[in-house]
Structures are given as C-alpha cells and as structure tokens.
Amino acid sequence: MRFSKLFAPTTKDAPKDATLPSHIFLVRGGFINQTGSGLYNFMPLGKIVLEKIRQIVKDEMDKAGAQEISMNFVTSAELWQQSGRYEVFGKELLRFRDRKDNEFVLSPTNEEVVVDIVRNRVNSYKQLPLHLYQITTKFRDEARPRFGLLRGREFVMKDGYSFHANSDDLKREFDLMEQTYSRIFTRLGLNFRAVAADSGAIGGSGSKEFMVLAQNGEDDILICDKCQYAANVEAAKRAKKTSDKEPPKADFAKFHTPISADSSIEQLSGFFKIDPFYTVKAVIKKAIYKNKSEIVVFFVRGSDSLQEVKAINAAAALELCDASAEEISKAGLVAGFCGPVGLENVKFFIDNELKEEKNLICGANEPSYHHVGVSMFNFKPERYADLVSVEAGDLCPHCGGRLSLTKGIEVGHIFQLGQKYSSAMNATFLDQNGKTQPFFMGCYGIGVSRLVAVMIEASHDEKGCIWNKQSAPYTLDIIISNVKNEAQNAFALKLYQELKSERKEVLLDDRNERFGFKMNDFELIGFPYALIIGKEFDEGKVELVERATLKKELIEIEKLHARLNEVF
Ligand code: ATP
Ligand code: MG
C-alpha cells in the first residue's frame, strides 16, 4: 500500500472522553472513529488489525475441530422466550418490533439460535460432538459504554457452542478450548491468565475467564504467588481465615449495647474490646427477582466484606440494591442490631466460613442489644453460602500461598453450560441406550474487537501504538525522506515492489510531506519498523527504526536484504 493512497486520517486531538491509551491512540491513529455512544467504525488500518486477529482466532478454532457458521444478528424474541432469558436478560438486551408488530432482539450472544439450529437436525449420539462458532457483530446496550473498543455497545465477538452426549465429553471440549484460547492469546503475544470466574447471565456451572494483565483493566483478579491459582474477585476462594487474636468467651446471652444504630464494626468491637473478626455483620439488601423484590440479609464476619456477585448468586436474584430505612423496618428488621439468631420471616444467608464458629457477637434483633456467645452451627444447610470478598493477602485455597490483587481485561470466557438451554428449549438426542436426553452444551466467547484495543493497552508509549508483527496493519513502513529526490524515490519504489511481490506486509510513505510529519505518523500508528531512505542514502546507507525501542540502525544497502528478512 502507498501511504499517499491510504485513508488513515491521523489527528493531534484525542476524543474528549478518552482516558485510556488504546482509546486515544486508535482514534488519533485513524484506526477507528466514533459515531455514537459505544458505536465505532473501523477504518482501513483498524479493519486490517481486526481481520488479522479474526484470522488467528479462526485458524485455532478450525484446528480444534470447530466449524464456522454465521447466525442472524436479528433474532426472533420467540426463541428468547423459549429459553426464559427474554425477561431476565435486563436492559443490555435491545428489544424491538418490526412493522407487523413481531418482537425481535439484536443478538448479544446466541445460545438460543444455535440450539434452534441443532435441534431436530442432530438426533443421535452418533452425530456428536459438534462445535459451531461464528465471528460476528453483537449488540449489548451496556449501561456504561466507555474506553473505546474495550466496552462498546456494538462489537465483534467470536462465539462458539458445543454439543455433547455426556458431561465427560463436555469437560474434554472445555479443556480443549482452554488450550485453544491459550494458543490464540500466546500467538497474539499477550500476557494473560485463565482465571476461575462467575458465570453471570449466561449461566451454567464451571467457567473460566481469560484475563490480559493490564493496569487499566476493569476486572480485579487475585493471583497466587506460589501456584497457578488465579480467580476473578467475583468467584475467588481462599483458605479459611483464622485469627490469632484472643476470642471472646461468654455463654450465650443477650447483652445491652447502648451504641447508636449506625455504629461501625470498629465501634462495636471497641465496645466489647474484641477483634472485629469475632463479630458478625449484617448486610441488608433488596433483591430484585423477575416479578418481585424482597429484603435479604447476608451475614459475614465483621472483618470481612460482602462480595456482591456471590451474594446475587446465593439469593438467586437478578440484582441487589440498597434497601431504604422504611423497607428494612417493614421487613421487621432492626437496622444496626440485626442478627441471625431468632430471625424469622426474612430470607437470610450466612457465609460458609462462619459455619463451624462459636463465641461470636451478633445483633439481637432488638434496639441496643447484641447476642454474645453465639454458635453458628444450627442453621439449615441452605442458609450457608460463599459470600466473602477475598482480599489481597488472603491465603490461596489450593496451596496456602499469598494472594495478590491485579487488574485484568477480560478477553475470553468459556462456560460449561450443561443442559440448561437444551432442556429449556427441548433440544434432545437419543443416547447409546436409546434414551432421549437434552444435549450437554458448552459455550465459548472471545472479544475480537476488544482485542484490538487490548493489544494497545498492552503495548504503547507516550507517542502512540506499538503493534507486534502478529497484529500490525503493516510490518514495515518505508519512508522516503524527500519525495523530490529522484534517486531516493526510485530506490524506495523498487524495494517496495520487490517486497510486495514477496507478499511482505509493507507500506510506502510516498507522501509529499515533511519528514518529521511522516515520522510522527509512524510513531503514532506504530508499525513495528520504519526504513528511512534519507540523507545517508547518497553514501549507500539507509536507516532502520524499531518502533518498540525507537532504536536506529544504519544499514549498508548491500546488506539490506538480509536484514529485512530478519525483520519480516
Ligand atoms: P464483561 O464482564 O467485560 O462485560 P461479559 O462477561 O459480559 O464481559 P461475555 O458475555 O463472556 O462477556 O462475552 C464474551 C467476550 O466478549 C468477553 O470475554 C469480552 O471479551 C467480550 N465483550 C463482552 N462485552 C463487550 C463489550 N461491551 N464490548 C466489547 N467486547 C465485549
Ligand atoms: Mg458484560
């Protein structure tokens, strides 16, 4: 490609709302442009990068035996009603009607459609396993679209769906996808981890996220310093926490505590002169369900905090919001003095780590009273759930190593769905014993357009993008320092044509612009290398610049070919 013909409208100005390097440099470098909130066009350079990433994803998916298809972007609401997700998906799902008043959605993910494709077409275990995937546009009406391509509303995702005759085969495919994803992100040169994850609205059991470690990530992940354990905070586990502080000793009793209802845990433990570890705190929330809402109480140690996603899962709610003082008292709860003992007519959950504990201090459900010497063993098993937010410094659940907190950007998510969608949508096959069974399913997503931005979050400097060879729009930018110099021009053109005929990814900057202007574009766009045909050309030398280090190297023209072979 000749730069003089390339549509790459670079600018000095960053978008007003842009804070992240990938957002700033992709817009300034003329890769993408914004047309609305969370809506971006891909211009030629952006499109080349997107296609390169898509190609790597496709190559590895095909090698793993998956088959590419293309499903509708517009999907009938009827299918979403069959799975039961039409009501529960929330506002991210864009619903609309056509001229005949039929209801539709813009696909945010495609479990329903793929189940509809497979049911009644695959009837026997002999036709399994089957893995279908696509790399297409998705739409999610995100509450806060931001950070450019990292969180758009319209974006490109690879979504794959596998069908199996039993859960062992599903597990095998899940492991194969973990390896496939690892290969994809390794080929892209990314520093990533597969982490234990919450399954969110997609559902099912057993899921892993692929996180690229990056300062600007939106996700908090905990990583063990000794073993491979890594988890999203939303799903992180820890070795049961203990305390070397003296536990309070008292028989079970009600105790007058003349402290105000909005006292902190520190004030309460100060009053009893004990460590907050031995107190129990009540977090009162309003849980939102499909057709109702309800007050729910979560009990965790005073020294712990409630992890919201774990709490949502325990309560099987769609979401949790803060409860008003009025709603709390209407539910019969005494704010500031709420405890599990004798709590009736209210749904409540107790953190798993409290299950076998005794000598605790909790609210007595009466103003200005607490219970002391409380044992936690006598509640129904369904009251206990994993509720705590695991923090940096907590111990690894596998090896006892220390967990530390880092930031990650989610680039992929793989799920073992099991029979959730196939049973809801009545998609069955005949198993080896001639018995009808719903398919066992897995689903596997990769944020393909998000990856374009992730490449730059992972690799940039204050001047602009630094692409690696796997994702760069062109590997080499041949810059003619002065296009009016005929010898420079002729040499550059001949080299460019040779390299092109060898199918090398090369750009020729033949624009009639100042040298400094062209160098700025090179640094902003971030091709891995520039070859400058400039002032040393008369002495038989050209200059190679490596974008990552900005190191310059003078090369004698006779040795150029060999050196360029290394570059490519
Ligand atoms: P997130 O927690 O970041 O919203 P998610 O859990 O909703 O992601 P999935 O439903 O697992 O995402 O979608 C699969 C992949 O699609 C994600 O791993 C991510 O890389 C990408 N993705 C999801 N939402 C967006 C978005 N709004 N913009 C760009 N990519 C996205
Ligand atoms: Mg999301």
Coordinates of C-alpha atoms and ligand atoms in Angstrom, one line a residue:
M1 CA 0.0 0.0 0.0
R2 CA 1.1 3.5 -0.7
F3 CA 0.5 6.0 2.1
S4 CA -0.5 8.6 -0.4
K5 CA -3.5 6.5 -1.3
L6 CA -4.2 5.1 2.2
F7 CA -7.2 6.5 4.1
A8 CA -5.6 6.9 7.5
P9 CA -6.9 10.2 8.9
T10 CA -4.5 10.8 11.8
T11 CA -5.1 13.7 14.2
K12 CA -3.4 15.5 17.0
D13 CA -6.6 15.7 19.1
A14 CA -7.8 12.9 21.4
P15 CA -11.5 12.4 21.9
K16 CA -12.8 14.5 24.8
D17 CA -14.0 11.5 26.9
A18 CA -10.9 9.3 26.2
T19 CA -8.8 8.4 29.2
L20 CA -7.1 5.2 28.1
P21 CA -4.2 4.9 25.7
S22 CA -5.9 2.4 23.4
H23 CA -8.9 4.7 23.0
I24 CA -6.8 7.8 22.4
F25 CA -4.3 6.2 20.0
L26 CA -6.7 4.2 18.0
V27 CA -8.8 7.3 17.3
R28 CA -5.8 9.6 16.8
G29 CA -4.1 7.0 14.6
G30 CA -7.1 6.8 12.3
F31 CA -7.9 3.2 13.1
I32 CA -11.5 3.8 14.3
N33 CA -14.0 6.6 14.6
Q34 CA -16.9 7.0 16.8
T35 CA -20.4 7.6 15.6
G36 CA -22.3 7.4 18.9
S37 CA -22.1 6.1 22.4
G38 CA -20.3 2.7 22.2
L39 CA -20.5 2.7 18.4
Y40 CA -17.4 2.7 16.2
N41 CA -16.5 2.4 12.6
F42 CA -13.4 0.6 11.6
M43 CA -11.3 2.5 9.0
P44 CA -8.7 0.7 6.8
L45 CA -6.0 0.3 9.4
G46 CA -8.4 -0.8 12.1
K47 CA -10.0 -3.2 9.7
I48 CA -6.7 -4.8 8.8
V49 CA -5.9 -5.3 12.5
L50 CA -9.4 -6.7 13.2
E51 CA -9.1 -9.1 10.4
K52 CA -5.6 -10.3 11.5
I53 CA -6.9 -11.1 14.9
R54 CA -10.0 -12.7 13.5
Q55 CA -7.8 -14.9 11.3
I56 CA -5.7 -16.1 14.3
V57 CA -8.9 -16.9 16.2
K58 CA -10.4 -18.7 13.2
D59 CA -7.2 -20.6 12.5
E60 CA -7.1 -22.0 16.0
M61 CA -10.8 -22.7 16.2
D62 CA -10.7 -24.6 12.9
K63 CA -7.6 -26.6 14.1
A64 CA -9.6 -27.6 17.2
G65 CA -12.3 -29.1 15.0
A66 CA -14.9 -26.3 15.3
Q67 CA -16.9 -25.3 12.2
E68 CA -17.6 -21.7 11.3
I69 CA -21.1 -20.6 10.6
S70 CA -22.9 -17.2 10.6
M71 CA -26.1 -16.7 12.5
N72 CA -28.6 -13.9 12.3
F73 CA -27.9 -10.6 14.1
V74 CA -31.6 -10.0 14.4
T75 CA -33.3 -12.8 16.4
S76 CA -36.9 -13.6 17.0
A77 CA -38.0 -12.9 20.6
E78 CA -39.9 -16.1 20.5
L79 CA -36.6 -18.1 20.8
W80 CA -35.5 -16.0 23.7
Q81 CA -38.9 -16.7 25.4
Q82 CA -38.3 -20.4 24.9
S83 CA -35.1 -20.2 26.9
G84 CA -36.6 -18.0 29.5
R85 CA -34.0 -15.3 29.0
Y86 CA -36.3 -12.8 27.3
E87 CA -37.5 -11.4 30.7
V88 CA -34.4 -11.9 32.7
F89 CA -31.6 -10.6 30.5
G90 CA -32.1 -7.0 31.6
K91 CA -31.6 -3.8 29.6
E92 CA -28.5 -4.9 27.8
L93 CA -30.8 -6.8 25.5
L94 CA -32.1 -4.5 22.8
R95 CA -35.7 -5.5 22.1
F96 CA -37.7 -4.0 19.2
R97 CA -40.7 -4.7 16.9
D98 CA -41.0 -4.9 13.1
R99 CA -43.8 -3.3 11.0
K100 CA -46.0 -6.4 11.7
D101 CA -45.5 -5.9 15.4
N102 CA -43.4 -9.0 15.8
E103 CA -40.8 -8.8 18.6
F104 CA -37.1 -9.2 18.0
V105 CA -33.8 -8.7 19.7
L106 CA -30.3 -7.8 18.5
S107 CA -28.2 -10.7 19.4
P108 CA -25.9 -10.1 22.4
T109 CA -24.9 -13.8 22.4
N110 CA -26.5 -16.7 20.5
E111 CA -27.3 -19.8 22.7
E112 CA -30.9 -19.7 21.6
V113 CA -30.3 -19.5 17.9
V114 CA -27.6 -22.3 17.9
V115 CA -29.9 -24.6 19.9
D116 CA -32.6 -24.0 17.3
I117 CA -30.2 -24.8 14.5
V118 CA -29.1 -28.1 16.1
R119 CA -32.4 -29.4 17.5
N120 CA -34.2 -31.8 15.2
R121 CA -31.1 -31.9 12.9
V122 CA -28.9 -33.8 15.3
N123 CA -30.9 -36.7 16.7
S124 CA -28.3 -39.3 17.8
Y125 CA -25.3 -39.5 20.0
K126 CA -23.5 -40.8 16.8
Q127 CA -23.7 -37.2 15.4
L128 CA -22.0 -35.8 18.5
P129 CA -19.8 -34.0 19.5
L130 CA -20.5 -30.9 17.4
H131 CA -18.9 -27.4 17.8
L132 CA -20.2 -24.5 15.8
Y133 CA -18.8 -20.9 16.0
Q134 CA -19.1 -17.6 14.4
I135 CA -17.2 -14.3 14.4
T136 CA -19.8 -11.6 14.1
T137 CA -21.3 -8.3 15.4
K138 CA -23.0 -8.4 18.7
F139 CA -25.1 -5.7 20.4
R140 CA -25.4 -5.1 24.1
D141 CA -26.9 -1.9 25.4
E142 CA -24.3 -1.5 28.0
A143 CA -25.1 0.8 31.0
R144 CA -21.7 2.5 30.6
P145 CA -20.1 2.1 27.2
R146 CA -16.6 3.5 27.6
F147 CA -12.9 3.1 26.9
G148 CA -13.4 2.9 23.1
L149 CA -13.4 -0.6 21.8
L150 CA -12.9 -2.1 25.2
R151 CA -16.6 -1.6 26.1
G152 CA -18.7 -0.8 23.1
R153 CA -22.3 -1.5 22.5
E154 CA -21.8 -2.9 19.0
F155 CA -18.7 -5.1 19.0
V156 CA -17.3 -8.2 17.3
M157 CA -17.2 -11.4 19.2
K158 CA -16.3 -14.9 18.4
D159 CA -19.0 -17.1 20.0
G160 CA -18.7 -20.9 19.8
Y161 CA -21.2 -23.5 21.1
S162 CA -20.5 -27.2 21.5
F163 CA -22.9 -30.1 21.9
H164 CA -22.1 -33.4 23.6
A165 CA -23.7 -36.7 24.6
N166 CA -22.4 -36.5 28.2
S167 CA -20.7 -34.3 30.7
D168 CA -17.3 -36.0 30.4
D169 CA -17.2 -35.1 26.7
L170 CA -18.2 -31.6 27.5
K171 CA -15.4 -31.4 30.0
R172 CA -13.0 -32.7 27.4
E173 CA -14.1 -29.9 25.0
F174 CA -13.9 -27.3 27.7
D175 CA -10.3 -28.3 28.4
L176 CA -9.5 -28.3 24.6
M177 CA -11.0 -24.7 24.4
E178 CA -8.8 -23.7 27.4
Q179 CA -5.8 -24.9 25.4
T180 CA -7.1 -23.3 22.2
Y181 CA -7.6 -19.9 23.8
S182 CA -4.2 -20.1 25.4
R183 CA -2.7 -20.7 22.0
I184 CA -4.7 -17.7 20.5
F185 CA -3.6 -15.3 23.2
T186 CA 0.0 -16.6 23.1
R187 CA 0.1 -16.1 19.3
L188 CA -1.0 -12.5 19.9
G189 CA 1.9 -12.0 22.3
L190 CA -0.4 -11.2 25.3
N191 CA 0.4 -11.7 29.0
F192 CA -2.7 -13.5 30.2
R193 CA -4.1 -15.8 32.8
A194 CA -7.0 -18.2 32.8
V195 CA -9.0 -17.4 35.9
A196 CA -11.9 -19.0 37.8
A197 CA -15.0 -17.0 37.1
D198 CA -18.6 -16.3 37.9
S199 CA -20.9 -17.5 35.1
G200 CA -23.2 -14.4 35.0
A201 CA -26.4 -14.2 33.0
I202 CA -25.1 -16.9 30.6
G203 CA -25.5 -19.4 33.4
G204 CA -24.4 -23.0 33.8
S205 CA -21.6 -24.3 36.0
G206 CA -17.9 -24.1 35.7
S207 CA -16.5 -21.2 33.8
K208 CA -13.1 -19.6 33.2
E209 CA -12.2 -16.2 32.0
F210 CA -9.1 -15.2 30.1
M211 CA -7.7 -12.1 31.5
V212 CA -4.9 -10.0 30.0
L213 CA -3.0 -8.5 32.8
A214 CA -3.1 -4.7 32.4
Q215 CA -3.1 -1.7 34.7
N216 CA -6.2 -0.3 33.0
G217 CA -8.3 -3.4 33.4
E218 CA -11.8 -3.2 34.7
D219 CA -11.7 -6.6 36.5
D220 CA -10.0 -7.3 39.8
I221 CA -8.2 -10.6 39.9
L222 CA -6.4 -12.5 42.6
I223 CA -3.3 -14.4 41.8
C224 CA -1.4 -16.9 44.0
D225 CA 2.3 -16.2 44.4
K226 CA 3.1 -19.9 44.7
C227 CA 0.8 -21.9 42.4
Q228 CA -1.2 -21.4 39.2
Y229 CA -4.4 -20.4 41.1
A230 CA -6.0 -17.2 39.8
A231 CA -9.6 -16.0 40.1
N232 CA -11.8 -13.1 39.4
V233 CA -12.8 -11.5 42.7
E234 CA -16.4 -12.3 41.8
A235 CA -15.6 -16.0 42.2
A236 CA -12.4 -16.1 44.2
K237 CA -12.0 -18.6 47.1
R238 CA -9.5 -18.5 49.9
A239 CA -8.2 -20.8 52.6
K240 CA -10.5 -20.3 55.6
K241 CA -9.4 -17.2 57.5
T242 CA -8.2 -17.6 61.1
S243 CA -7.2 -15.1 63.8
D244 CA -4.5 -15.3 66.4
K245 CA -6.4 -12.6 68.5
E246 CA -8.0 -13.8 71.7
P247 CA -11.6 -15.0 71.1
P248 CA -14.2 -13.6 73.5
K249 CA -15.5 -16.2 75.9
A250 CA -19.1 -16.0 77.1
D251 CA -22.2 -18.2 77.5
F252 CA -25.0 -17.4 75.1
A253 CA -26.7 -14.3 76.4
K254 CA -28.4 -11.1 75.4
F255 CA -26.2 -8.1 76.2
H256 CA -27.2 -4.4 76.4
T257 CA -25.1 -2.4 73.9
P258 CA -26.0 1.3 74.2
I259 CA -24.4 2.3 70.9
S260 CA -26.1 4.0 68.0
A261 CA -27.7 2.0 65.2
D262 CA -25.3 3.4 62.7
S263 CA -22.1 2.5 64.7
S264 CA -19.3 0.9 62.7
I265 CA -18.0 -2.6 63.3
E266 CA -14.9 -0.9 64.9
Q267 CA -17.1 0.9 67.4
L268 CA -18.9 -2.3 68.2
S269 CA -15.7 -4.3 68.6
G270 CA -14.3 -1.4 70.6
F271 CA -17.3 -1.5 72.9
F272 CA -16.7 -5.2 73.6
K273 CA -12.9 -4.9 73.5
I274 CA -12.6 -7.7 71.0
D275 CA -11.2 -8.1 67.4
P276 CA -13.8 -7.4 64.7
F277 CA -13.0 -11.0 63.5
Y278 CA -15.3 -12.3 66.2
T279 CA -18.3 -10.1 65.3
V280 CA -20.9 -10.8 62.7
K281 CA -22.2 -8.1 60.5
A282 CA -25.5 -8.0 58.7
V283 CA -25.6 -6.6 55.2
I284 CA -29.3 -5.8 54.3
K285 CA -30.2 -5.6 50.6
K286 CA -33.2 -5.5 48.4
A287 CA -33.1 -8.5 46.0
I288 CA -34.7 -8.0 42.6
Y289 CA -36.4 -11.0 41.0
K290 CA -38.3 -11.5 37.8
N291 CA -41.7 -10.4 39.1
K292 CA -41.0 -9.2 42.7
S293 CA -38.4 -7.8 45.1
E294 CA -37.6 -9.0 48.6
I295 CA -35.4 -8.0 51.5
V296 CA -32.5 -10.4 52.0
V297 CA -29.9 -10.3 54.8
F298 CA -26.3 -11.5 54.3
F299 CA -24.1 -12.3 57.4
V300 CA -20.3 -12.1 57.2
R301 CA -17.6 -11.6 59.7
G302 CA -17.2 -8.0 60.9
S303 CA -13.7 -8.1 59.5
D304 CA -14.9 -9.3 56.0
S305 CA -16.9 -7.6 53.3
L306 CA -19.7 -9.0 51.2
Q307 CA -18.9 -9.8 47.6
E308 CA -21.9 -8.6 45.6
V309 CA -21.8 -11.2 42.8
K310 CA -21.6 -14.0 45.3
A311 CA -24.5 -12.5 47.2
I312 CA -26.6 -12.3 44.0
N313 CA -25.9 -15.9 43.2
A314 CA -26.7 -17.0 46.8
A315 CA -30.0 -15.2 46.7
A316 CA -30.6 -16.3 43.0
A317 CA -31.6 -12.7 42.4
L318 CA -31.3 -10.7 39.2
E319 CA -29.6 -7.9 41.1
L320 CA -29.3 -6.4 44.5
C321 CA -29.9 -2.8 45.5
D322 CA -29.7 -0.8 48.7
A323 CA -32.8 -1.2 51.0
S324 CA -34.4 2.0 52.4
A325 CA -34.8 2.5 56.1
E326 CA -38.6 2.1 55.6
E327 CA -38.2 -1.2 53.7
I328 CA -35.9 -2.5 56.4
S329 CA -38.3 -1.8 59.2
K330 CA -41.2 -3.0 57.2
A331 CA -39.4 -6.4 56.8
G332 CA -39.3 -6.5 60.6
L333 CA -35.6 -5.9 60.8
V334 CA -33.8 -3.6 63.3
A335 CA -31.1 -1.8 61.5
G336 CA -27.8 -1.8 63.3
F337 CA -28.9 -4.7 65.5
C338 CA -29.7 -7.4 63.0
G339 CA -28.5 -11.0 63.7
P340 CA -29.3 -14.5 62.5
V341 CA -30.5 -15.9 65.9
G342 CA -34.3 -15.9 66.0
L343 CA -34.6 -14.1 62.7
E344 CA -37.9 -15.1 61.2
N345 CA -39.9 -14.3 58.0
V346 CA -36.8 -12.9 56.3
K347 CA -34.6 -14.7 53.7
F348 CA -31.0 -14.7 55.0
F349 CA -27.6 -16.3 54.2
I350 CA -24.6 -16.9 56.4
D351 CA -21.0 -17.0 55.0
N352 CA -19.6 -20.5 54.8
E353 CA -16.6 -19.6 56.9
L354 CA -18.9 -18.9 59.9
K355 CA -20.5 -22.4 59.7
E356 CA -18.5 -24.0 62.5
E357 CA -17.8 -20.9 64.5
K358 CA -18.8 -20.2 68.1
N359 CA -18.3 -17.4 70.6
L360 CA -19.4 -14.8 68.1
I361 CA -21.2 -11.5 68.7
C362 CA -24.2 -10.6 66.6
G363 CA -27.2 -8.2 66.7
A364 CA -30.1 -9.5 68.8
N365 CA -32.8 -8.1 66.5
E366 CA -33.8 -5.6 69.2
P367 CA -32.7 -2.0 69.5
S368 CA -29.5 -1.6 71.7
Y369 CA -29.0 -5.3 72.2
H370 CA -26.5 -7.9 70.9
H371 CA -26.1 -11.6 71.4
V372 CA -22.8 -12.8 72.8
G373 CA -21.5 -16.4 72.8
V374 CA -23.4 -17.2 69.6
S375 CA -22.7 -20.5 67.8
M376 CA -23.4 -20.7 64.1
F377 CA -23.9 -24.4 63.5
N378 CA -27.6 -24.7 64.0
F379 CA -29.0 -23.2 60.8
K380 CA -30.4 -25.1 57.9
P381 CA -27.8 -26.1 55.3
E382 CA -29.3 -23.9 52.6
R383 CA -28.6 -20.8 54.7
Y384 CA -24.8 -21.2 54.2
A385 CA -23.1 -19.8 51.1
D386 CA -19.8 -18.4 49.9
L387 CA -20.3 -14.7 50.4
V388 CA -17.0 -13.1 51.3
S389 CA -14.9 -10.8 49.2
V390 CA -11.4 -12.3 49.1
E391 CA -8.8 -9.7 49.5
A392 CA -5.1 -9.3 48.8
G393 CA -3.0 -11.0 51.5
D394 CA -5.6 -13.8 52.0
L395 CA -4.3 -17.3 51.5
C396 CA -4.6 -19.5 48.4
P397 CA -7.3 -22.2 48.7
H398 CA -5.0 -24.7 47.0
C399 CA -1.6 -24.2 48.3
G400 CA -1.7 -21.7 51.1
G401 CA 0.4 -19.2 49.2
R402 CA -0.4 -15.4 49.4
L403 CA -2.9 -14.0 47.0
S404 CA -2.2 -10.6 45.4
L405 CA -4.6 -8.4 43.6
T406 CA -4.0 -7.2 40.0
K407 CA -6.1 -5.7 37.2
G408 CA -7.2 -7.6 34.1
I409 CA -9.1 -7.1 30.9
E410 CA -11.4 -10.0 30.1
V411 CA -10.7 -11.1 26.5
G412 CA -12.4 -14.5 26.6
H413 CA -14.8 -16.6 28.7
I414 CA -15.5 -20.3 28.4
F415 CA -18.5 -22.0 30.1
Q416 CA -19.8 -25.5 30.7
L417 CA -23.5 -24.8 30.3
G418 CA -24.6 -28.4 30.8
Q419 CA -28.3 -28.9 29.9
K420 CA -29.6 -25.5 30.8
Y421 CA -30.6 -24.3 27.3
S422 CA -31.2 -27.7 25.7
S423 CA -33.7 -28.7 28.4
A424 CA -35.4 -25.3 28.4
M425 CA -35.7 -25.4 24.6
N426 CA -36.4 -29.1 24.3
A427 CA -33.4 -30.0 22.2
T428 CA -32.7 -33.7 22.6
F429 CA -30.9 -36.6 21.1
L430 CA -31.1 -40.4 21.5
D431 CA -28.2 -41.7 23.7
Q432 CA -26.4 -45.0 23.5
N433 CA -29.2 -46.7 25.4
G434 CA -31.9 -45.4 23.2
K435 CA -33.0 -42.9 25.9
T436 CA -34.0 -39.3 25.0
Q437 CA -31.7 -36.7 26.6
P438 CA -31.1 -32.9 26.3
F439 CA -27.7 -32.1 24.8
F440 CA -24.8 -31.2 27.1
M441 CA -23.6 -27.9 26.0
G442 CA -20.6 -25.6 26.3
C443 CA -20.2 -22.0 25.1
Y444 CA -17.0 -20.1 24.4
G445 CA -16.6 -16.3 23.7
I446 CA -13.7 -14.1 22.6
G447 CA -13.9 -10.3 22.4
V448 CA -12.4 -9.9 18.9
S449 CA -12.8 -6.1 18.6
R450 CA -12.0 -5.7 22.3
L451 CA -8.7 -7.4 21.5
V452 CA -7.7 -4.7 19.0
A453 CA -7.7 -2.2 22.0
V454 CA -6.1 -4.8 24.3
M455 CA -3.1 -5.1 22.0
I456 CA -2.5 -1.4 22.5
E457 CA -3.3 -1.3 26.3
A458 CA -0.6 -4.0 26.5
S459 CA 1.9 -2.2 24.2
H460 CA 2.2 1.6 23.7
D461 CA 4.3 4.5 24.8
E462 CA 3.6 8.3 25.1
K463 CA 3.9 8.7 21.3
G464 CA 1.4 6.1 20.2
C465 CA 0.7 2.5 19.4
I466 CA 3.4 -0.3 19.3
W467 CA 2.0 -3.2 17.3
N468 CA 3.7 -6.6 17.2
K469 CA 4.1 -8.4 13.9
Q470 CA 1.1 -10.6 14.6
S471 CA -1.4 -7.7 14.7
A472 CA 0.3 -4.8 12.9
P473 CA -1.5 -3.4 9.9
Y474 CA 1.9 -3.4 8.1
T475 CA 5.2 -4.7 9.4
L476 CA 7.4 -2.2 7.6
D477 CA 6.8 1.5 6.7
I478 CA 9.3 2.6 4.1
I479 CA 9.6 6.4 4.5
I480 CA 11.0 8.4 1.6
S481 CA 12.5 11.4 3.4
N482 CA 12.3 13.7 0.4
V483 CA 10.0 12.7 -2.4
K484 CA 11.5 15.3 -4.7
N485 CA 14.8 13.4 -4.6
E486 CA 14.6 11.1 -7.6
A487 CA 17.2 8.6 -6.6
Q488 CA 15.5 8.1 -3.1
N489 CA 12.2 7.8 -4.8
A490 CA 13.3 5.2 -7.4
F491 CA 15.2 3.1 -4.8
A492 CA 12.2 3.1 -2.4
L493 CA 9.7 2.2 -5.1
K494 CA 11.8 -0.7 -6.4
L495 CA 12.3 -2.0 -2.8
Y496 CA 8.6 -1.7 -2.1
Q497 CA 7.6 -3.5 -5.3
E498 CA 10.1 -6.3 -4.5
L499 CA 8.8 -6.8 -1.0
K500 CA 5.2 -6.7 -2.2
S501 CA 5.9 -9.4 -4.8
E502 CA 7.3 -11.5 -1.9
R503 CA 3.9 -10.9 -0.2
K504 CA 5.5 -8.9 2.6
E505 CA 3.3 -6.5 4.7
V506 CA 4.8 -3.3 3.6
L507 CA 3.7 0.3 3.3
L508 CA 5.4 3.0 1.2
D509 CA 5.2 6.5 2.7
D510 CA 5.5 8.4 -0.6
R511 CA 3.5 11.5 0.6
N512 CA 4.8 14.9 -0.3
E513 CA 5.1 15.9 3.4
R514 CA 7.9 16.9 5.7
F515 CA 10.0 14.1 7.1
G516 CA 9.0 14.9 10.7
F517 CA 5.4 14.7 9.8
K518 CA 5.8 11.2 8.4
M519 CA 7.9 10.1 11.4
N520 CA 5.1 11.3 13.7
D521 CA 2.6 9.2 11.9
F522 CA 4.9 6.2 12.0
E523 CA 5.2 6.6 15.8
L524 CA 1.5 7.3 16.3
I525 CA 0.3 4.4 14.1
G526 CA 3.0 2.2 15.5
F527 CA 4.2 -0.1 12.6
P528 CA 6.9 -2.4 14.1
Y529 CA 9.6 -1.0 11.8
A530 CA 10.3 2.0 9.6
L531 CA 13.0 2.1 6.9
I532 CA 14.1 5.6 6.2
I533 CA 15.5 6.4 2.8
G534 CA 17.1 9.7 3.7
K535 CA 20.3 11.7 3.9
E536 CA 22.7 8.8 4.2
F537 CA 21.3 7.3 1.0
D538 CA 24.0 9.0 -1.1
E539 CA 26.6 7.2 0.9
G540 CA 24.9 3.9 0.3
K541 CA 23.1 3.6 3.6
V542 CA 19.5 3.5 4.9
E543 CA 18.2 3.7 8.4
L544 CA 16.0 1.0 10.1
V545 CA 14.0 2.2 13.1
E546 CA 12.4 -0.3 15.5
R547 CA 9.2 1.2 16.9
A548 CA 9.2 -0.6 20.3
T549 CA 12.6 0.9 21.3
L550 CA 12.9 3.7 18.7
K551 CA 16.5 2.4 18.2
K552 CA 18.0 3.4 14.9
E553 CA 20.4 1.3 12.9
L554 CA 22.3 2.4 9.7
I555 CA 22.4 -0.4 7.2
E556 CA 24.6 -0.6 4.1
I557 CA 22.4 -1.2 1.1
E558 CA 24.2 -4.4 0.1
K559 CA 23.3 -5.9 3.5
L560 CA 19.7 -4.6 3.4
H561 CA 18.0 -7.7 2.0
A562 CA 19.4 -10.0 4.7
R563 CA 18.5 -7.6 7.5
L564 CA 14.9 -7.1 6.1
N565 CA 14.5 -10.9 6.0
E566 CA 15.1 -10.9 9.8
V567 CA 12.6 -8.1 10.2
F568 CA 9.8 -10.0 8.5
Ligands
ATP1 P1 -17.7 -8.0 30.7 O1 -17.7 -8.6 32.1 O2 -16.5 -7.4 30.3 O3 -19.0 -7.2 30.4 P2 -19.1 -10.4 29.8 O4 -18.8 -11.3 30.9 O5 -20.3 -9.7 29.7 O6 -17.9 -9.3 29.8 P3 -19.2 -12.5 27.8 O7 -20.7 -12.5 27.8 O8 -18.5 -13.6 28.4 O9 -18.7 -11.1 28.4 O10 -18.7 -12.2 26.3 C1 -17.6 -12.8 25.8 C2 -16.5 -11.8 25.4 O11 -17.0 -10.7 24.7 C3 -15.9 -11.2 26.7 O12 -14.9 -12.0 27.2 C4 -15.3 -9.9 26.2 O13 -14.0 -10.1 25.7 C5 -16.3 -9.5 25.0 N1 -17.2 -8.5 25.4 C6 -18.2 -8.5 26.2 N2 -18.9 -7.3 26.3 C7 -18.2 -6.5 25.5 C8 -18.4 -5.1 25.1 N3 -19.4 -4.4 25.6 N4 -17.5 -4.6 24.2 C9 -16.5 -5.3 23.7 N5 -16.3 -6.6 24.0 C10 -17.1 -7.2 24.9
MG2 MG -20.9 -7.7 30.0

